[in-house]
Amino acid sequence: MCGIVGYMGRSDSVSFLMEGLKRLEYRGYDSAGLAVHTGDALAVRKCVGRLAELENRLSEQPVQGRSGIGHTRWATHGEPSEINSHPHLDSSGRIAVVHNGIIENYQELRDTLEKQDHVFRSHTDTEVIPHLIEQERTDGAASFRDALLAALRKARGAYALGILSQDEPGILYAARLGSPLIIGLGENEYFIASDVPAVMNRVHGVIYLDDGEVAELKPDGVTVFKLDGTPTTPEIKTVDLQPEAAERAGFETFMLKEIHEQPRVLRALLEKHLDHANRIALPEIHAEPDYFRNLHRVMIVSCGTAYHAGMYGRLLLENLTGLAVEADLGSEFRYRSPKIDQNTLFIAVSQSGETADTLASVRLARDMGCRILAICNVPGSTLVRESDGVIFTDCGPEIGVASTKAYTAQLLVFALFSIWAGRLRNEISSDMEQDFVRALKRIPDAIHYVLERDRVIRDIADKHHDGPSALYIGRRYNYPTALEGALKNKEISYQHAEGYAAGEMKHGPIALINEYLPVVCICTRTADAVYEKMMSNMKEVEARHGRIIAVATDGDEAVLKLAEDIIYVPDTREELSPIVNVVALQLLAYYAAQARGTDIDKPRNLAKSVTVE
Ligand code: F6R
């Protein structure tokens, strides 16, 4: 979704605006622009396409100034075009605005403003904001700030805004309602940004603006107030991200780097949650043990990859805690009439913590009396702030649009939580917990082993990448793995891919099988209950000459007779095997995408963080 940056200080703003926008590229965009206060006027540069285009524009038409705002746009209202890209101006060209979110009542506002002779240039919802401020000024607002607050009180929907006024060269305004925005505090310089990585090498602290807050940034400080003008005292948080975390560290893409970070990330996450007696500890849940003992039901809601993690969580929680557990998509859940109440624990899973459908579902669940537990990667995100307890996935910034390390960390968190809650509810014994802990400790090395099979996986991807389609099948814990493998493939390689529960083959998808179709079969652990069933499914595919790519356990020779290609993975306890198996599928998708020549870190049409419905 759109990225916002802004600068107010004593240096030239343009170099930061471009650097900050580059760090937000992962959010996805189709056009970009900036506005700079040159000292006596607002200069705007914008264009369609990548930031390189904007850089070219700036070298042809350079601009300088000590305050500025920048934007990468992911089109919602109005096609990607120069006219629709941000910043947007009022009629007089004296107010510039960048925006992430949706102004829901924009048509109504625009109709009124047009009757007052405002001339609109774009098809965006955003453009009403500068015109509204201009109108409030015309109608007699005592100051620019008053006009801004009055305008925002009229806007409905969601926004993160950066605003410059030609008449106030020393002030940059920022506002937030429902879309993320942070203020970065540097040495005599202040920043706004959609996300911390944009500013992390320039600031010592950040303020996470709350909904309904407006900030005024001046060269000598920041003040924050509410929409009614009352000042607030914002909390300053320290930034503990290292700048190099946002760099590629020698990998050709962020996605590949993030795939390789998984052993380290998971090891650290596991260590953080084991106490001195090797038992799982989750103090951050902030709930009395009795709460979990008396609980009836768990509802897990998330979107995309995080939904696959939720499906895995449902199986594991149900199995280890004896609770009734359901998992749903945010976009579906929010329109249901769910039967949930104060005896339901609502778990929201989100890498970004800003996904609109997940947040809407959280608000619905809260209204119905549920306690909210978040599994999230981004401290200070909206989800974190709206939840009663949070288990952080602690992956560091995930820049590649396709989620990898956040997914395996979400699975690990579900494993930790399920075992922990199972023991608390006396559904599993301490010995069983210790068995699980031993198996969990082997996961980072098992992933490492898969990463070392990189060459084998690349060769398999090279062989199968050019077909029009691929099928992924798995059962039980590895059914979500099949869905996730297919999702990874389609989103980065653009090869059509379907994930299916293998038991459904005869109910339809078997009709697809012919001698051209690659079928990825997740068939690990010969001792598992569903192994034999998976073998039967593979035989069905083989009999119809499908091209089987098996993910199988090291040493399994039976698979050799059926599969054209095999990715061997280490033997891992069935319940935990998805954490390892999915890494093979991440690499398979990665190398298919590489062979197909796509833009892996920024796949077409996708945004990292889906902050609108
Ligand atoms: C796919 C992917 C998306 C996200 C989904 C939810 O690789 O990353 O499907 O998982 O948009 O995002 P979060 O986890 O930020 O709520």
Short mmCIF file of C-alpha atoms in Angstrom, two decimals, residues 71-475:
data_model
loop_
_atom_site.label_atom_id
_atom_site.label_comp_id
_atom_site.label_asym_id
_atom_site.label_seq_id
_atom_site.Cartn_x
_atom_site.Cartn_y
_atom_site.Cartn_z
CA HIS A 71 4.77 9.35 -1.61
CA THR A 72 4.63 6.04 -3.41
CA ARG A 73 1.10 5.34 -4.65
CA TRP A 74 -0.69 2.03 -4.99
CA ALA A 75 -3.74 2.93 -7.06
CA THR A 76 -7.19 2.59 -5.50
CA HIS A 77 -9.31 5.53 -6.71
CA GLY A 78 -8.19 6.41 -10.23
CA GLU A 79 -5.73 4.61 -12.51
CA PRO A 80 -1.95 4.88 -12.05
CA SER A 81 -1.14 8.18 -13.81
CA GLU A 82 0.85 11.33 -13.19
CA ILE A 83 -2.33 13.30 -12.51
CA ASN A 84 -3.50 10.79 -9.91
CA SER A 85 -0.13 10.38 -8.20
CA HIS A 86 0.57 12.30 -5.01
CA PRO A 87 1.17 14.97 -3.73
CA HIS A 88 -2.17 16.62 -4.50
CA LEU A 89 -2.69 20.38 -4.31
CA ASP A 90 -5.55 22.74 -3.56
CA SER A 91 -6.86 25.13 -6.26
CA SER A 92 -4.24 27.76 -5.50
CA GLY A 93 -1.32 25.31 -5.39
CA ARG A 94 -0.42 26.49 -1.87
CA ILE A 95 -1.29 23.28 0.02
CA ALA A 96 0.28 19.89 -0.79
CA VAL A 97 -0.95 16.58 0.63
CA VAL A 98 0.22 12.95 0.53
CA HIS A 99 -2.19 10.28 1.75
CA ASN A 100 -2.45 6.58 2.50
CA GLY A 101 -5.95 5.21 3.13
CA ILE A 102 -9.38 5.95 1.74
CA ILE A 103 -11.57 8.99 2.29
CA GLU A 104 -14.93 7.25 2.19
CA ASN A 105 -17.11 10.35 1.87
CA TYR A 106 -14.88 11.94 -0.76
CA GLN A 107 -17.60 12.07 -3.44
CA GLU A 108 -19.96 13.96 -1.18
CA LEU A 109 -17.15 16.34 -0.14
CA ARG A 110 -16.05 16.81 -3.72
CA ASP A 111 -19.57 17.62 -4.90
CA THR A 112 -19.87 20.31 -2.24
CA LEU A 113 -16.42 21.73 -2.99
CA GLU A 114 -17.09 21.81 -6.73
CA LYS A 115 -20.18 23.88 -6.05
CA GLN A 116 -17.85 26.27 -4.23
CA ASP A 117 -15.76 26.58 -7.43
CA HIS A 118 -12.94 24.22 -6.51
CA VAL A 119 -11.41 22.70 -9.61
CA PHE A 120 -10.25 19.09 -9.22
CA ARG A 121 -7.53 17.69 -11.40
CA SER A 122 -7.39 14.02 -10.39
CA HIS A 123 -9.74 11.09 -9.87
CA THR A 124 -8.49 10.42 -6.39
CA ASP A 125 -10.26 10.58 -3.06
CA THR A 126 -7.17 12.30 -1.62
CA GLU A 127 -7.55 15.51 -3.56
CA VAL A 128 -10.53 16.57 -1.45
CA ILE A 129 -8.21 17.07 1.55
CA PRO A 130 -6.16 20.06 0.27
CA HIS A 131 -9.34 21.61 -1.16
CA LEU A 132 -11.18 21.14 2.12
CA ILE A 133 -8.36 22.84 4.03
CA GLU A 134 -8.35 25.67 1.49
CA GLN A 135 -12.12 26.06 1.89
CA GLU A 136 -11.89 26.14 5.69
CA ARG A 137 -9.29 28.91 5.34
CA THR A 138 -11.60 30.84 2.99
CA ASP A 139 -14.46 30.32 5.45
CA GLY A 140 -12.45 32.10 8.12
CA ALA A 141 -10.42 29.51 10.08
CA ALA A 142 -8.09 31.56 12.24
CA SER A 143 -4.93 29.64 11.27
CA PHE A 144 -3.74 26.93 8.92
CA ARG A 145 -3.78 24.48 11.82
CA ASP A 146 -7.42 25.32 12.61
CA ALA A 147 -8.35 24.89 8.96
CA LEU A 148 -6.59 21.52 8.86
CA LEU A 149 -8.35 20.28 11.99
CA ALA A 150 -11.74 21.46 10.74
CA ALA A 151 -11.14 19.73 7.40
CA LEU A 152 -10.12 16.47 9.04
CA ARG A 153 -13.19 16.52 11.25
CA LYS A 154 -15.24 16.39 8.02
CA ALA A 155 -13.34 13.48 6.44
CA ARG A 156 -14.60 9.95 7.05
CA GLY A 157 -12.58 6.80 6.37
CA ALA A 158 -8.92 6.11 6.92
CA TYR A 159 -5.90 8.29 6.46
CA ALA A 160 -2.26 8.83 7.13
CA LEU A 161 -1.41 12.28 5.83
CA GLY A 162 1.60 14.50 5.29
CA ILE A 163 0.73 18.15 4.63
CA LEU A 164 2.76 21.20 3.62
CA SER A 165 1.51 24.76 3.33
CA GLN A 166 3.31 27.35 1.22
CA ASP A 167 2.38 29.96 3.81
CA GLU A 168 4.11 28.08 6.65
CA PRO A 169 7.61 27.17 5.42
CA GLY A 170 8.75 26.03 8.86
CA ILE A 171 5.98 23.50 9.58
CA LEU A 172 5.20 20.01 8.36
CA TYR A 173 1.87 18.52 9.44
CA ALA A 174 1.02 14.85 9.84
CA ALA A 175 -2.27 13.17 10.74
CA ARG A 176 -3.47 9.66 11.31
CA LEU A 177 -6.79 7.85 11.41
CA GLY A 178 -6.75 4.13 10.77
CA SER A 179 -3.62 4.06 8.57
CA PRO A 180 -0.12 3.73 10.04
CA LEU A 181 2.12 6.77 10.48
CA ILE A 182 5.14 7.39 12.65
CA ILE A 183 7.10 10.51 13.58
CA GLY A 184 10.87 10.05 13.66
CA LEU A 185 12.96 12.18 16.04
CA GLY A 186 16.50 12.96 14.84
CA GLU A 187 19.14 15.57 15.68
CA ASN A 188 17.41 18.86 14.89
CA GLU A 189 15.48 17.09 12.18
CA TYR A 190 12.12 15.39 12.21
CA PHE A 191 10.53 12.87 9.92
CA ILE A 192 7.24 11.26 9.11
CA ALA A 193 6.94 7.81 7.56
CA SER A 194 4.52 4.94 7.05
CA ASP A 195 6.94 2.56 8.68
CA VAL A 196 10.09 2.64 10.81
CA PRO A 197 12.56 1.20 8.23
CA ALA A 198 12.17 4.41 6.21
CA VAL A 199 13.82 6.47 8.96
CA MET A 200 15.77 4.00 11.04
CA ASN A 201 19.27 5.25 10.25
CA ARG A 202 18.34 8.86 11.00
CA VAL A 203 16.40 8.78 14.28
CA HIS A 204 16.90 7.97 17.93
CA GLY A 205 13.23 7.68 18.77
CA VAL A 206 9.81 7.41 17.21
CA ILE A 207 6.28 8.42 18.10
CA TYR A 208 3.51 6.14 16.85
CA LEU A 209 0.69 8.57 16.13
CA ASP A 210 -2.64 7.40 17.49
CA ASP A 211 -5.88 7.49 15.58
CA GLY A 212 -7.32 11.00 15.58
CA GLU A 213 -3.96 12.69 16.29
CA VAL A 214 -2.30 15.46 14.34
CA ALA A 215 1.39 16.38 14.64
CA GLU A 216 3.12 19.66 13.93
CA LEU A 217 6.81 19.22 13.09
CA LYS A 218 9.06 22.29 13.28
CA PRO A 219 12.88 22.51 13.10
CA ASP A 220 12.94 22.77 16.90
CA GLY A 221 10.45 20.10 17.91
CA VAL A 222 7.21 18.21 17.51
CA THR A 223 3.82 18.84 19.08
CA VAL A 224 0.89 16.47 18.90
CA PHE A 225 -2.76 17.25 19.43
CA LYS A 226 -6.17 15.75 18.91
CA LEU A 227 -8.65 16.70 16.22
CA ASP A 228 -10.38 19.04 18.68
CA GLY A 229 -7.07 20.88 19.18
CA THR A 230 -6.24 19.62 22.69
CA PRO A 231 -2.54 18.79 23.04
CA THR A 232 -1.45 15.25 23.93
CA THR A 233 1.78 13.91 25.42
CA PRO A 234 3.05 11.32 23.01
CA GLU A 235 5.17 8.42 24.16
CA ILE A 236 8.62 8.28 22.56
CA LYS A 237 9.83 4.78 21.74
CA THR A 238 13.43 3.91 21.03
CA VAL A 239 14.30 2.37 17.69
CA ASP A 240 16.16 -0.87 18.04
CA LEU A 241 16.27 -1.85 14.38
CA GLN A 242 19.74 -1.92 12.86
CA PRO A 243 20.03 -0.08 9.52
CA GLU A 244 21.69 -3.11 7.92
CA ALA A 245 18.55 -5.12 8.68
CA ALA A 246 16.95 -3.25 5.80
CA GLU A 247 19.77 -4.04 3.39
CA ARG A 248 20.13 -7.18 1.36
CA ALA A 249 23.30 -8.38 3.07
CA GLY A 250 24.79 -9.70 -0.14
CA PHE A 251 21.73 -11.68 -1.29
CA GLU A 252 20.38 -10.92 -4.74
CA THR A 253 16.93 -10.16 -3.32
CA PHE A 254 15.37 -9.43 0.05
CA MET A 255 13.23 -12.53 -0.34
CA LEU A 256 16.22 -14.81 -0.64
CA LYS A 257 17.88 -13.11 2.30
CA GLU A 258 14.72 -13.53 4.36
CA ILE A 259 14.40 -17.21 3.42
CA HIS A 260 17.97 -17.70 4.65
CA GLU A 261 17.34 -15.78 7.86
CA GLN A 262 14.81 -18.37 9.04
CA PRO A 263 17.10 -20.63 11.08
CA ARG A 264 18.44 -17.63 13.02
CA VAL A 265 15.04 -16.01 13.49
CA LEU A 266 13.40 -19.23 14.70
CA ARG A 267 16.27 -20.15 17.01
CA ALA A 268 16.09 -16.73 18.68
CA LEU A 269 12.30 -16.90 18.95
CA LEU A 270 12.48 -20.31 20.54
CA GLU A 271 15.20 -19.30 23.00
CA LYS A 272 13.19 -16.25 24.01
CA HIS A 273 10.28 -18.47 25.01
CA LEU A 274 12.04 -21.20 26.95
CA ASP A 275 12.61 -20.74 30.67
CA HIS A 276 15.56 -22.09 32.68
CA ALA A 277 13.76 -25.47 33.02
CA ASN A 278 13.26 -25.70 29.26
CA ARG A 279 9.55 -25.12 29.61
CA ILE A 280 7.64 -22.84 27.29
CA ALA A 281 7.07 -19.40 28.78
CA LEU A 282 4.70 -16.84 27.28
CA PRO A 283 4.42 -14.01 29.80
CA GLU A 284 3.40 -11.53 27.11
CA ILE A 285 -0.03 -13.11 26.80
CA HIS A 286 -1.14 -11.14 29.87
CA ALA A 287 -3.87 -13.53 31.02
CA GLU A 288 -4.46 -15.47 34.18
CA PRO A 289 -3.91 -19.24 33.83
CA ASP A 290 -7.57 -19.69 34.87
CA TYR A 291 -8.61 -17.80 31.79
CA PHE A 292 -7.12 -20.54 29.59
CA ARG A 293 -8.41 -23.31 31.81
CA ASN A 294 -11.97 -22.01 31.51
CA LEU A 295 -11.83 -21.08 27.87
CA HIS A 296 -14.32 -22.69 25.47
CA ARG A 297 -13.39 -21.59 22.04
CA VAL A 298 -10.68 -20.03 19.90
CA MET A 299 -11.31 -18.07 16.71
CA ILE A 300 -8.27 -17.37 14.51
CA VAL A 301 -8.52 -14.71 11.81
CA SER A 302 -5.96 -13.53 9.27
CA CYS A 303 -5.36 -13.01 5.55
CA GLY A 304 -3.21 -14.55 2.83
CA THR A 305 -0.11 -16.29 4.10
CA ALA A 306 -1.06 -15.45 7.66
CA TYR A 307 -4.34 -17.28 7.05
CA HIS A 308 -2.39 -20.41 6.19
CA ALA A 309 -0.60 -19.99 9.50
CA GLY A 310 -4.05 -19.68 11.11
CA MET A 311 -5.17 -22.95 9.49
CA TYR A 312 -2.11 -24.66 10.91
CA GLY A 313 -2.79 -23.09 14.31
CA ARG A 314 -6.34 -24.42 14.24
CA LEU A 315 -5.19 -28.01 13.78
CA LEU A 316 -2.48 -27.83 16.38
CA LEU A 317 -4.49 -26.01 19.01
CA GLU A 318 -7.43 -28.33 18.54
CA ASN A 319 -5.15 -31.32 18.87
CA LEU A 320 -3.12 -30.17 21.87
CA THR A 321 -5.59 -28.14 23.91
CA GLY A 322 -8.94 -29.86 23.42
CA LEU A 323 -10.50 -26.50 22.59
CA ALA A 324 -12.96 -25.91 19.76
CA VAL A 325 -10.95 -23.90 17.27
CA GLU A 326 -11.98 -22.21 14.05
CA ALA A 327 -9.90 -20.31 11.50
CA ASP A 328 -11.21 -17.83 8.97
CA LEU A 329 -10.14 -15.18 6.52
CA GLY A 330 -10.44 -11.59 7.71
CA SER A 331 -12.31 -10.61 4.55
CA GLU A 332 -14.95 -13.28 5.23
CA PHE A 333 -15.09 -13.17 9.00
CA ARG A 334 -15.92 -9.47 9.13
CA TYR A 335 -19.14 -10.09 7.20
CA ARG A 336 -20.27 -13.13 9.16
CA SER A 337 -22.56 -13.26 12.17
CA PRO A 338 -20.07 -15.18 14.30
CA LYS A 339 -21.14 -16.92 17.49
CA ILE A 340 -18.37 -15.62 19.71
CA ASP A 341 -18.41 -14.09 23.16
CA GLN A 342 -16.30 -13.47 26.25
CA ASN A 343 -15.47 -17.17 26.40
CA THR A 344 -13.84 -17.03 22.98
CA LEU A 345 -10.19 -16.15 22.56
CA PHE A 346 -9.76 -14.28 19.29
CA ILE A 347 -6.32 -14.69 17.71
CA ALA A 348 -5.37 -12.26 14.94
CA VAL A 349 -2.29 -13.17 12.91
CA SER A 350 -0.56 -10.48 10.88
CA GLN A 351 3.00 -9.75 9.85
CA SER A 352 2.35 -6.03 9.41
CA GLY A 353 -0.35 -5.53 12.02
CA GLU A 354 -2.01 -3.15 9.56
CA THR A 355 -4.12 -5.43 7.36
CA ALA A 356 -7.53 -3.77 7.03
CA ASP A 357 -9.65 -6.95 7.01
CA THR A 358 -7.82 -8.42 10.00
CA LEU A 359 -8.23 -5.18 11.95
CA ALA A 360 -11.93 -4.91 11.10
CA SER A 361 -12.38 -8.49 12.35
CA VAL A 362 -10.55 -7.66 15.58
CA ARG A 363 -12.88 -4.73 16.18
CA LEU A 364 -15.92 -6.93 15.56
CA ALA A 365 -14.61 -9.56 17.96
CA ARG A 366 -13.86 -6.96 20.59
CA ASP A 367 -17.36 -5.55 20.32
CA MET A 368 -18.65 -9.09 20.92
CA GLY A 369 -16.64 -9.38 24.13
CA CYS A 370 -13.67 -11.52 23.02
CA ARG A 371 -10.21 -11.19 24.43
CA ILE A 372 -7.76 -10.39 21.59
CA LEU A 373 -4.39 -12.08 21.22
CA ALA A 374 -2.19 -10.87 18.37
CA ILE A 375 0.58 -12.79 16.64
CA CYS A 376 2.40 -9.95 14.97
CA ASN A 377 5.80 -8.83 13.69
CA VAL A 378 5.60 -5.06 13.98
CA PRO A 379 5.79 -3.38 17.40
CA GLY A 380 3.63 -0.29 17.58
CA SER A 381 1.38 -1.46 14.74
CA THR A 382 -2.36 -0.89 14.98
CA LEU A 383 -3.03 -4.56 15.71
CA VAL A 384 -0.54 -4.59 18.56
CA ARG A 385 -2.09 -1.52 20.07
CA GLU A 386 -5.61 -2.88 19.82
CA SER A 387 -4.85 -6.29 21.36
CA ASP A 388 -4.91 -7.48 24.97
CA GLY A 389 -1.79 -9.57 24.51
CA VAL A 390 0.79 -10.00 21.76
CA ILE A 391 3.23 -12.73 20.88
CA PHE A 392 5.74 -11.09 18.60
CA THR A 393 7.21 -13.06 15.73
CA ASP A 394 10.41 -10.99 16.11
CA CYS A 395 11.62 -11.51 12.53
CA GLY A 396 12.93 -8.01 11.93
CA PRO A 397 11.65 -6.11 8.91
CA GLU A 398 10.28 -8.35 6.17
CA ILE A 399 10.90 -6.38 3.00
CA GLY A 400 10.20 -8.94 0.24
CA VAL A 401 6.52 -8.69 -0.62
CA ALA A 402 6.10 -12.47 -0.43
CA SER A 403 6.08 -13.47 3.21
CA THR A 404 8.60 -16.14 4.23
CA LYS A 405 10.29 -15.71 7.60
CA ALA A 406 7.16 -14.15 9.09
CA TYR A 407 5.21 -17.27 8.07
CA THR A 408 7.55 -19.79 9.67
CA ALA A 409 7.74 -17.59 12.76
CA GLN A 410 3.92 -17.52 12.91
CA LEU A 411 3.90 -21.33 12.73
CA LEU A 412 6.47 -21.53 15.49
CA VAL A 413 4.44 -19.17 17.66
CA PHE A 414 1.38 -21.35 17.14
CA ALA A 415 3.40 -24.39 18.12
CA LEU A 416 4.67 -22.68 21.29
CA PHE A 417 1.26 -21.38 22.19
CA SER A 418 -0.51 -24.71 21.58
CA ILE A 419 1.96 -26.68 23.69
CA TRP A 420 1.89 -24.06 26.43
CA ALA A 421 -1.92 -23.92 26.52
CA GLY A 422 -2.16 -27.73 26.26
CA ARG A 423 -0.03 -28.13 29.36
CA LEU A 424 -1.97 -25.46 31.23
CA ARG A 425 -5.22 -27.25 30.43
CA ASN A 426 -3.74 -30.62 31.40
CA GLU A 427 -4.22 -31.95 27.90
CA ILE A 428 -0.54 -32.72 27.54
CA SER A 429 1.95 -33.81 30.16
CA SER A 430 5.23 -32.15 31.08
CA ASP A 431 7.04 -35.07 29.43
CA MET A 432 5.17 -34.51 26.23
CA GLU A 433 6.04 -30.83 26.42
CA GLN A 434 9.71 -31.79 26.76
CA ASP A 435 9.44 -34.06 23.71
CA PHE A 436 8.04 -31.16 21.76
CA VAL A 437 10.72 -28.80 23.02
CA ARG A 438 13.44 -31.21 21.90
CA ALA A 439 11.82 -31.44 18.46
CA LEU A 440 11.44 -27.67 18.28
CA LYS A 441 15.12 -27.19 19.03
CA ARG A 442 16.00 -29.28 15.98
CA ILE A 443 13.90 -27.12 13.62
CA PRO A 444 16.49 -24.38 12.88
CA ASP A 445 19.08 -27.00 11.86
CA ALA A 446 16.51 -28.87 9.81
CA ILE A 447 15.73 -25.65 7.92
CA HIS A 448 19.42 -25.09 7.45
CA TYR A 449 19.64 -28.52 5.87
CA VAL A 450 16.85 -27.62 3.43
CA LEU A 451 18.62 -24.36 2.57
CA GLU A 452 21.71 -26.36 1.73
CA ARG A 453 19.69 -28.28 -0.87
CA ASP A 454 19.30 -25.00 -2.70
CA ARG A 455 21.03 -26.32 -5.86
CA VAL A 456 18.76 -29.39 -6.10
CA ILE A 457 15.67 -27.26 -5.64
CA ARG A 458 16.86 -24.77 -8.24
CA ASP A 459 17.36 -27.56 -10.78
CA ILE A 460 13.85 -28.86 -10.13
CA ALA A 461 12.40 -25.36 -10.54
CA ASP A 462 14.35 -24.86 -13.77
CA LYS A 463 12.85 -28.06 -15.13
CA HIS A 464 9.22 -27.34 -14.27
CA HIS A 465 8.84 -23.56 -14.32
CA ASP A 466 7.60 -23.08 -17.85
CA GLY A 467 4.31 -24.98 -17.69
CA PRO A 468 1.12 -22.94 -17.43
CA SER A 469 0.11 -24.42 -14.11
CA ALA A 470 1.12 -26.48 -11.07
CA LEU A 471 -0.82 -28.37 -8.40
CA TYR A 472 0.24 -28.62 -4.74
CA ILE A 473 -1.27 -31.28 -2.49
CA GLY A 474 -0.87 -32.18 1.16
CA ARG A 475 -2.87 -33.52 4.07
#
